[in-house]
Short mmCIF file of C-alpha atoms in Angstrom, two decimals:
data_model
loop_
_atom_site.label_atom_id
_atom_site.label_comp_id
_atom_site.label_asym_id
_atom_site.label_seq_id
_atom_site.Cartn_x
_atom_site.Cartn_y
_atom_site.Cartn_z
CA UNK A 1 -62.83 26.29 28.13
CA UNK A 2 -59.05 26.39 28.80
CA UNK A 3 -58.90 22.62 28.55
CA UNK A 4 -60.64 22.71 25.15
CA UNK A 5 -58.16 25.33 23.88
CA UNK A 6 -55.22 23.22 25.12
CA UNK A 7 -56.64 20.12 23.40
CA UNK A 8 -57.13 22.10 20.17
CA UNK A 9 -53.53 23.39 20.25
CA UNK A 10 -52.20 19.87 20.84
CA UNK A 11 -54.24 18.53 17.91
CA UNK A 12 -52.88 21.30 15.67
CA UNK A 13 -49.29 20.46 16.66
CA UNK A 14 -49.88 16.77 15.92
CA UNK A 15 -51.32 17.71 12.53
CA UNK A 16 -48.34 19.94 11.69
CA UNK A 17 -45.87 17.17 12.61
CA UNK A 18 -47.80 14.67 10.49
CA UNK A 19 -47.69 16.99 7.47
CA UNK A 20 -43.97 17.76 7.73
CA UNK A 21 -41.82 16.09 5.03
CA UNK A 22 -39.14 13.83 6.42
CA UNK A 23 -35.71 14.01 4.85
CA UNK A 24 -34.29 10.49 4.88
CA UNK A 25 -31.57 11.21 2.38
CA UNK A 26 -28.91 11.11 5.08
CA UNK A 27 -30.14 7.84 6.57
CA UNK A 28 -28.76 5.91 3.62
CA UNK A 29 -25.35 7.53 3.65
CA UNK A 30 -22.61 4.92 4.01
CA UNK A 31 -19.63 5.86 6.15
CA UNK A 32 -16.51 3.90 6.99
CA UNK A 33 -15.35 3.97 10.59
CA UNK A 34 -11.57 4.12 10.94
CA UNK A 35 -9.99 2.95 14.18
CA UNK A 36 -7.10 5.08 15.37
CA UNK A 37 -3.62 3.63 15.66
CA UNK A 38 -3.19 1.63 18.88
CA UNK A 39 0.54 1.12 19.41
CA UNK A 40 -0.15 -1.51 22.07
CA UNK A 41 -2.06 -3.89 19.77
CA UNK A 42 -0.88 -3.07 16.23
CA UNK A 43 2.43 -2.50 14.49
CA UNK A 44 2.96 0.65 12.46
CA UNK A 45 3.21 -1.09 9.06
CA UNK A 46 -0.20 -2.72 9.57
CA UNK A 47 -1.69 0.66 10.50
CA UNK A 48 -0.29 2.26 7.32
CA UNK A 49 -1.86 -0.51 5.21
CA UNK A 50 -5.25 0.14 6.85
CA UNK A 51 -4.85 3.90 6.48
CA UNK A 52 -3.99 3.79 2.75
CA UNK A 53 -6.95 1.50 2.09
CA UNK A 54 -9.18 3.94 4.01
CA UNK A 55 -7.94 6.83 1.83
CA UNK A 56 -8.83 4.89 -1.33
CA UNK A 57 -12.28 3.87 -0.09
CA UNK A 58 -13.15 7.38 1.13
CA UNK A 59 -11.57 9.02 -1.93
CA UNK A 60 -9.74 11.56 0.26
CA UNK A 61 -8.20 14.42 -1.80
CA UNK A 62 -4.41 14.37 -1.90
CA UNK A 63 -4.20 17.85 -0.40
CA UNK A 64 -6.09 16.68 2.72
CA UNK A 65 -4.40 13.33 3.33
CA UNK A 66 -1.74 14.61 5.74
CA UNK A 67 -4.40 16.22 7.94
CA UNK A 68 -6.48 13.01 7.89
CA UNK A 69 -3.37 11.09 8.94
CA UNK A 70 -2.80 13.43 11.90
CA UNK A 71 -6.42 13.04 13.02
CA UNK A 72 -6.04 9.23 12.98
CA UNK A 73 -3.36 9.27 15.69
CA UNK A 74 -3.94 8.93 19.40
CA UNK A 75 -3.15 11.89 21.66
CA UNK A 76 0.00 10.15 22.87
CA UNK A 77 1.24 9.42 19.36
CA UNK A 78 0.41 12.92 18.14
CA UNK A 79 2.53 14.38 20.94
CA UNK A 80 5.37 12.08 19.90
CA UNK A 81 5.02 13.24 16.28
CA UNK A 82 5.14 16.89 17.39
CA UNK A 83 8.35 16.23 19.30
CA UNK A 84 9.93 14.44 16.33
CA UNK A 85 9.11 17.26 13.91
CA UNK A 86 9.66 20.24 16.20
CA UNK A 87 9.75 23.14 15.50
CA UNK A 88 7.64 22.25 12.43
CA UNK A 89 3.89 21.68 12.80
CA UNK A 90 2.64 18.18 11.78
CA UNK A 91 -0.42 19.45 9.89
CA UNK A 92 1.83 21.54 7.62
CA UNK A 93 3.94 18.56 6.51
CA UNK A 94 3.46 16.09 3.66
CA UNK A 95 1.99 12.66 4.30
CA UNK A 96 5.26 10.94 3.33
CA UNK A 97 7.25 13.03 5.82
CA UNK A 98 4.79 12.24 8.62
CA UNK A 99 4.88 8.50 7.91
CA UNK A 100 8.69 8.42 7.65
CA UNK A 101 9.16 10.31 10.92
CA UNK A 102 6.98 7.88 12.87
CA UNK A 103 8.24 4.77 11.13
CA UNK A 104 11.90 5.54 11.87
CA UNK A 105 11.04 6.04 15.53
CA UNK A 106 8.58 3.16 16.02
CA UNK A 107 10.33 0.51 13.91
CA UNK A 108 14.08 1.14 14.16
CA UNK A 109 16.30 -1.48 12.57
CA UNK A 110 17.66 -3.69 15.37
CA UNK A 111 21.40 -4.12 15.83
CA UNK A 112 21.98 -7.83 15.32
CA UNK A 113 25.02 -8.52 17.52
CA UNK A 114 23.85 -6.56 20.61
CA UNK A 115 20.38 -8.09 20.25
CA UNK A 116 21.76 -11.62 20.14
CA UNK A 117 24.03 -10.95 23.10
CA UNK A 118 21.10 -9.59 25.09
CA UNK A 119 18.95 -12.60 24.18
CA UNK A 120 21.60 -15.21 25.00
CA UNK A 121 22.38 -13.65 28.38
CA UNK A 122 18.91 -12.74 29.55
CA UNK A 123 17.22 -14.64 32.38
CA UNK A 124 13.62 -15.66 32.69
CA UNK A 125 11.53 -13.16 34.63
CA UNK A 126 8.28 -13.60 36.49
CA UNK A 127 5.32 -13.99 34.17
CA UNK A 128 7.40 -15.25 31.25
CA UNK A 129 7.30 -18.83 30.09
CA UNK A 130 8.33 -21.30 27.43
CA UNK A 131 6.99 -24.41 25.79
CA UNK A 132 8.73 -27.77 25.60
CA UNK A 133 8.59 -29.26 22.11
CA UNK A 134 9.62 -32.56 20.56
CA UNK A 135 12.39 -31.89 18.02
CA UNK A 136 13.46 -34.37 15.35
CA UNK A 137 16.53 -33.93 13.15
CA UNK A 138 17.37 -36.94 11.00
CA UNK A 139 17.66 -39.83 13.50
CA UNK A 140 17.89 -37.59 16.58
CA UNK A 141 14.81 -36.97 18.76
CA UNK A 142 14.99 -34.74 21.84
CA UNK A 143 12.73 -32.57 23.99
CA UNK A 144 13.82 -28.91 23.96
CA UNK A 145 12.58 -25.61 25.32
CA UNK A 146 11.21 -23.16 22.73
CA UNK A 147 11.29 -19.46 23.70
CA UNK A 148 9.30 -16.80 21.84
CA UNK A 149 10.30 -13.14 22.08
CA UNK A 150 8.29 -10.11 21.00
CA UNK A 151 11.14 -8.34 19.21
CA UNK A 152 11.33 -8.51 15.41
CA UNK A 153 14.63 -10.42 15.20
CA UNK A 154 16.05 -13.32 13.24
CA UNK A 155 15.25 -16.83 14.47
CA UNK A 156 18.16 -18.19 16.49
CA UNK A 157 19.10 -21.81 17.07
CA UNK A 158 20.32 -21.33 20.64
CA UNK A 159 23.19 -22.93 22.49
CA UNK A 160 20.85 -25.26 24.35
CA UNK A 161 19.67 -26.75 21.06
CA UNK A 162 23.15 -26.90 19.54
CA UNK A 163 24.42 -28.85 22.56
CA UNK A 164 21.66 -31.44 22.19
CA UNK A 165 21.41 -31.72 18.39
CA UNK A 166 24.38 -32.59 16.19
CA UNK A 167 23.88 -30.77 12.90
CA UNK A 168 25.26 -31.91 9.55
CA UNK A 169 27.18 -28.70 8.86
CA UNK A 170 28.77 -29.78 5.52
CA UNK A 171 25.32 -30.60 4.10
CA UNK A 172 23.87 -27.31 5.41
CA UNK A 173 26.65 -25.26 3.84
CA UNK A 174 26.33 -27.16 0.55
CA UNK A 175 22.55 -26.56 0.51
CA UNK A 176 23.04 -22.83 1.08
CA UNK A 177 25.63 -22.62 -1.69
CA UNK A 178 23.28 -24.45 -4.08
CA UNK A 179 20.38 -22.15 -3.16
CA UNK A 180 22.47 -19.04 -3.80
CA UNK A 181 23.63 -20.47 -7.13
CA UNK A 182 20.05 -21.21 -8.24
CA UNK A 183 18.97 -17.69 -7.26
CA UNK A 184 21.88 -16.08 -9.10
CA UNK A 185 21.02 -18.11 -12.20
CA UNK A 186 17.44 -16.82 -12.10
CA UNK A 187 18.57 -13.23 -11.60
CA UNK A 188 20.91 -13.48 -14.59
CA UNK A 189 18.23 -15.03 -16.82
CA UNK A 190 15.65 -12.36 -15.98
CA UNK A 191 18.03 -9.44 -15.40
CA UNK A 192 15.99 -7.10 -17.64
CA UNK A 193 13.10 -7.25 -15.17
CA UNK A 194 15.27 -5.86 -12.37
CA UNK A 195 16.80 -2.86 -14.16
CA UNK A 196 15.83 0.73 -13.32
CA UNK A 197 13.79 1.31 -16.48
CA UNK A 198 10.03 1.75 -16.19
CA UNK A 199 8.21 -1.38 -17.35
CA UNK A 200 5.41 -1.34 -19.91
CA UNK A 201 2.62 -3.93 -19.99
CA UNK A 202 2.27 -4.86 -23.67
CA UNK A 203 -0.99 -6.82 -23.75
CA UNK A 204 -3.43 -4.60 -21.88
CA UNK A 205 -4.80 -1.05 -21.87
CA UNK A 206 -6.87 0.41 -19.06
CA UNK A 207 -10.17 2.03 -20.05
CA UNK A 208 -12.13 4.59 -18.04
CA UNK A 209 -15.91 4.83 -18.25
CA UNK A 210 -17.80 8.03 -17.43
CA UNK A 211 -21.25 8.26 -15.92
CA UNK A 212 -24.05 9.13 -18.31
CA UNK A 213 -24.47 12.82 -19.11
CA UNK A 214 -21.19 13.99 -17.56
CA UNK A 215 -19.81 17.25 -18.93
CA UNK A 216 -16.04 17.90 -19.18
CA UNK A 217 -14.40 19.71 -16.27
CA UNK A 218 -11.47 22.06 -16.87
CA UNK A 219 -9.59 23.28 -13.79
CA UNK A 220 -7.07 26.07 -13.87
CA UNK A 221 -3.44 25.44 -13.00
CA UNK A 222 -2.57 25.74 -9.33
CA UNK A 223 0.25 28.00 -8.19
CA UNK A 224 3.50 26.17 -7.48
CA UNK A 225 5.68 27.53 -4.63
CA UNK A 226 8.72 29.26 -6.07
CA UNK A 227 11.06 27.05 -4.02
CA UNK A 228 9.59 23.92 -5.67
CA UNK A 229 9.18 25.20 -9.23
CA UNK A 230 12.55 23.95 -10.47
CA UNK A 231 12.08 20.46 -9.04
CA UNK A 232 8.51 20.29 -10.37
CA UNK A 233 9.73 21.19 -13.87
CA UNK A 234 12.41 18.50 -13.67
CA UNK A 235 9.77 15.93 -12.69
CA UNK A 236 7.50 17.00 -15.57
CA UNK A 237 10.43 16.67 -18.00
CA UNK A 238 11.25 13.21 -16.61
CA UNK A 239 7.67 11.98 -16.95
CA UNK A 240 7.53 13.29 -20.52
CA UNK A 241 10.86 11.70 -21.42
CA UNK A 242 9.74 8.31 -20.08
CA UNK A 243 6.52 8.45 -22.11
CA UNK A 244 4.21 8.71 -19.12
CA UNK A 245 2.78 12.09 -20.18
CA UNK A 246 2.63 13.93 -23.51
CA UNK A 247 2.15 17.65 -24.08
CA UNK A 248 -0.97 18.86 -25.92
CA UNK A 249 -2.19 22.28 -27.00
CA UNK A 250 -5.78 21.99 -25.78
CA UNK A 251 -8.13 19.71 -23.87
CA UNK A 252 -11.74 19.63 -22.69
CA UNK A 253 -10.65 18.00 -19.44
CA UNK A 254 -7.92 19.37 -17.18
CA UNK A 255 -6.95 18.29 -13.67
CA UNK A 256 -4.66 20.36 -11.42
CA UNK A 257 -1.52 18.76 -10.01
CA UNK A 258 -0.20 18.73 -6.46
CA UNK A 259 3.58 18.47 -5.91
CA UNK A 260 4.43 16.18 -3.00
CA UNK A 261 7.92 16.40 -1.50
CA UNK A 262 9.32 12.94 -0.76
CA UNK A 263 11.65 12.15 2.13
CA UNK A 264 14.73 12.38 -0.14
CA UNK A 265 13.74 15.86 -1.33
CA UNK A 266 12.56 14.78 -4.77
CA UNK A 267 9.08 15.53 -6.10
CA UNK A 268 6.15 13.21 -6.72
CA UNK A 269 3.64 14.86 -9.05
CA UNK A 270 0.08 13.87 -8.13
CA UNK A 271 -3.05 14.74 -10.08
CA UNK A 272 -5.97 15.85 -7.91
CA UNK A 273 -8.69 13.85 -9.68
CA UNK A 274 -11.01 14.33 -6.71
CA UNK A 275 -12.17 17.63 -8.27
CA UNK A 276 -12.58 16.33 -11.84
CA UNK A 277 -12.72 12.66 -12.82
CA UNK A 278 -13.26 10.71 -9.61
CA UNK A 279 -16.85 11.82 -8.86
CA UNK A 280 -17.83 11.12 -12.47
CA UNK A 281 -16.26 7.71 -13.10
CA UNK A 282 -18.00 4.36 -13.09
CA UNK A 283 -15.64 2.47 -10.80
CA UNK A 284 -14.96 -1.13 -11.92
CA UNK A 285 -16.01 -3.68 -9.33
CA UNK A 286 -13.21 -6.04 -8.40
CA UNK A 287 -12.60 -7.17 -4.82
CA UNK A 288 -9.22 -6.59 -3.23
CA UNK A 289 -7.95 -9.78 -1.55
CA UNK A 290 -8.50 -10.02 2.19
CA UNK A 291 -5.70 -10.92 4.58
CA UNK A 292 -7.14 -14.38 5.23
CA UNK A 293 -7.22 -15.03 1.47
CA UNK A 294 -3.57 -13.98 1.12
CA UNK A 295 -2.46 -16.18 4.02
CA UNK A 296 -4.61 -19.06 2.76
CA UNK A 297 -3.02 -18.97 -0.70
CA UNK A 298 0.45 -19.15 0.88
CA UNK A 299 -0.47 -21.89 3.34
CA UNK A 300 2.08 -24.69 3.52
CA UNK A 301 4.95 -22.53 2.28
CA UNK A 302 8.39 -23.04 3.80
CA UNK A 303 10.47 -20.76 1.59
CA UNK A 304 9.33 -17.29 0.52
CA UNK A 305 10.24 -14.52 -1.91
CA UNK A 306 8.85 -10.98 -1.76
CA UNK A 307 8.98 -8.76 -4.85
CA UNK A 308 7.64 -5.26 -5.49
CA UNK A 309 6.33 -3.88 -8.78
CA UNK A 310 8.15 -0.54 -9.00
CA UNK A 311 5.74 2.26 -9.98
CA UNK A 312 3.10 -0.42 -10.54
CA UNK A 313 0.27 1.71 -11.97
CA UNK A 314 2.64 3.62 -14.26
CA UNK A 315 3.52 0.35 -16.02
CA UNK A 316 -0.06 0.05 -17.31
CA UNK A 317 -0.92 1.85 -20.55
CA UNK A 318 -4.23 3.69 -20.92
CA UNK A 319 -6.55 3.61 -23.94
CA UNK A 320 -6.19 6.77 -26.12
CA UNK A 321 -9.80 7.82 -25.42
CA UNK A 322 -9.14 7.65 -21.67
CA UNK A 323 -5.82 9.52 -21.92
CA UNK A 324 -7.71 12.73 -22.80
CA UNK A 325 -9.87 12.42 -19.68
CA UNK A 326 -6.77 12.23 -17.48
CA UNK A 327 -5.17 15.42 -18.86
CA UNK A 328 -3.23 17.35 -16.22
CA UNK A 329 -2.80 21.13 -16.07
CA UNK A 330 0.65 22.36 -15.02
CA UNK A 331 2.47 25.68 -15.12
CA UNK A 332 4.28 24.28 -18.18
CA UNK A 333 1.02 23.55 -19.99
CA UNK A 334 -1.40 20.67 -20.61
CA UNK A 335 -0.30 17.02 -20.72
CA UNK A 336 -2.32 13.90 -21.47
CA UNK A 337 -1.50 10.91 -19.24
CA UNK A 338 -0.59 7.78 -21.19
CA UNK A 339 -0.25 5.54 -18.12
CA UNK A 340 -2.57 4.72 -15.22
CA UNK A 341 -2.09 7.48 -12.64
CA UNK A 342 -2.06 7.34 -8.84
CA UNK A 343 -5.01 9.05 -7.15
CA UNK A 344 -7.44 7.93 -9.84
CA UNK A 345 -10.63 6.39 -8.50
CA UNK A 346 -10.76 2.77 -9.61
CA UNK A 347 -7.02 2.44 -10.29
CA UNK A 348 -6.54 -0.13 -7.47
CA UNK A 349 -9.39 -2.28 -8.83
CA UNK A 350 -8.13 -2.01 -12.44
CA UNK A 351 -4.62 -3.05 -11.41
CA UNK A 352 -5.76 -5.85 -9.08
CA UNK A 353 -8.08 -7.30 -11.73
CA UNK A 354 -5.20 -7.42 -14.21
CA UNK A 355 -2.64 -9.08 -11.92
CA UNK A 356 -5.23 -11.56 -10.61
CA UNK A 357 -5.84 -12.66 -14.19
CA UNK A 358 -2.14 -12.71 -15.06
CA UNK A 359 -1.17 -15.03 -12.22
CA UNK A 360 -4.43 -17.00 -11.98
CA UNK A 361 -3.89 -20.69 -11.34
CA UNK A 362 -0.27 -20.31 -10.23
CA UNK A 363 0.35 -22.21 -7.01
CA UNK A 364 2.25 -20.34 -4.32
CA UNK A 365 1.81 -16.88 -5.90
CA UNK A 366 -0.27 -14.03 -4.50
CA UNK A 367 -0.18 -10.37 -5.56
CA UNK A 368 -1.76 -7.55 -3.58
CA UNK A 369 -1.40 -4.15 -5.24
CA UNK A 370 2.33 -3.75 -5.95
CA UNK A 371 3.42 -6.50 -3.57
CA UNK A 372 4.03 -10.07 -4.80
CA UNK A 373 4.61 -13.09 -2.54
CA UNK A 374 5.95 -16.36 -3.94
CA UNK A 375 6.35 -19.50 -1.86
CA UNK A 376 6.88 -23.24 -2.01
CA UNK A 377 6.95 -26.18 0.37
CA UNK A 378 10.60 -26.84 -0.50
CA UNK A 379 13.41 -25.34 -2.57
CA UNK A 380 12.36 -27.01 -5.82
CA UNK A 381 8.70 -25.93 -5.68
CA UNK A 382 9.72 -22.45 -4.49
CA UNK A 383 12.12 -21.84 -7.38
CA UNK A 384 9.65 -23.39 -9.85
CA UNK A 385 6.96 -20.92 -8.75
CA UNK A 386 9.45 -18.03 -8.75
CA UNK A 387 10.65 -18.83 -12.28
CA UNK A 388 7.07 -19.11 -13.57
CA UNK A 389 6.26 -15.76 -11.96
CA UNK A 390 9.29 -14.05 -13.53
CA UNK A 391 8.52 -15.63 -16.93
CA UNK A 392 4.98 -14.24 -16.86
CA UNK A 393 6.26 -10.78 -15.93
CA UNK A 394 8.86 -10.84 -18.71
CA UNK A 395 6.33 -11.98 -21.34
CA UNK A 396 3.98 -9.10 -20.51
CA UNK A 397 6.70 -6.47 -20.78
#
């Protein structure tokens, strides 16, 4: 009898489990795993590039980014950060202050003369080695030892090489003078590009597209600390004067702003679109270039130029219909945003799609976000690519 009751109870439990509804909604959730910074196998600049990409992909709110940064550090690095910021607490600081503190410590600028003296006078230690290479300079051919050091220093043509190879110094000096002259000519011709004024792209307007059935979201203004209020007001006035924002009396949409204190004490005003627009936007699909694509496009280059688009997103105008969606709410009132704002979901894809189209087909040119790399196999091809790049930038405003 007891066995029959036990069998009956087991059958009932099996039936209950079979009738229970499984919730598989979480099984399809996509998460991005972020590897913490490993100072032994990665430099700090590379880590920052990975971290900023992670923030964009995960759509991390601006107010939480400093805490996410702290959690991405190893225990050893977090202890270092605490020591650098003491008596302040890392989690209470801005993201920019945290990055600057670590960068200054981990990547100090080397002193050139002491570094060269140390290199020239150092002796080979156990476990270190070198490679013997065949070197040809004009009609001279010799076998020389090539040493590679880990430090981020300038390449040095050492005494051993200078004793064995007789360089044509007059030709070298003449080449350098010609290169500097060509560069100065380019800088004079395109001097307007390098002034401090904010650029304005004249042939393109960014458009934002909402998901179907989305209702406007209006968020109240957030309280600004009294100590920052004056600097925040100055930043609002500057943005309005430069035509980036424009005051309005009313709006269906309103996004609160977050003042971020930069390392020099000035204010960067960031809109927290994570609570308004970002969840409701249809994000344009455009792939960001991978590292192997960037290196591949610059393959064969011997001379390089690196240029940055200052305030890249702010150079791109926004369609009037989209300006209303990006309205920000400040203690000075409501302002529509007339330029593409940082923190907006899809802004990286919108910008990358535009610059990819602008410089499409140009040999030796690759742009990733606000960073442009121009190269050539020799001086002529390098300056040709650089001039074509600058001409395109000037023609677009």
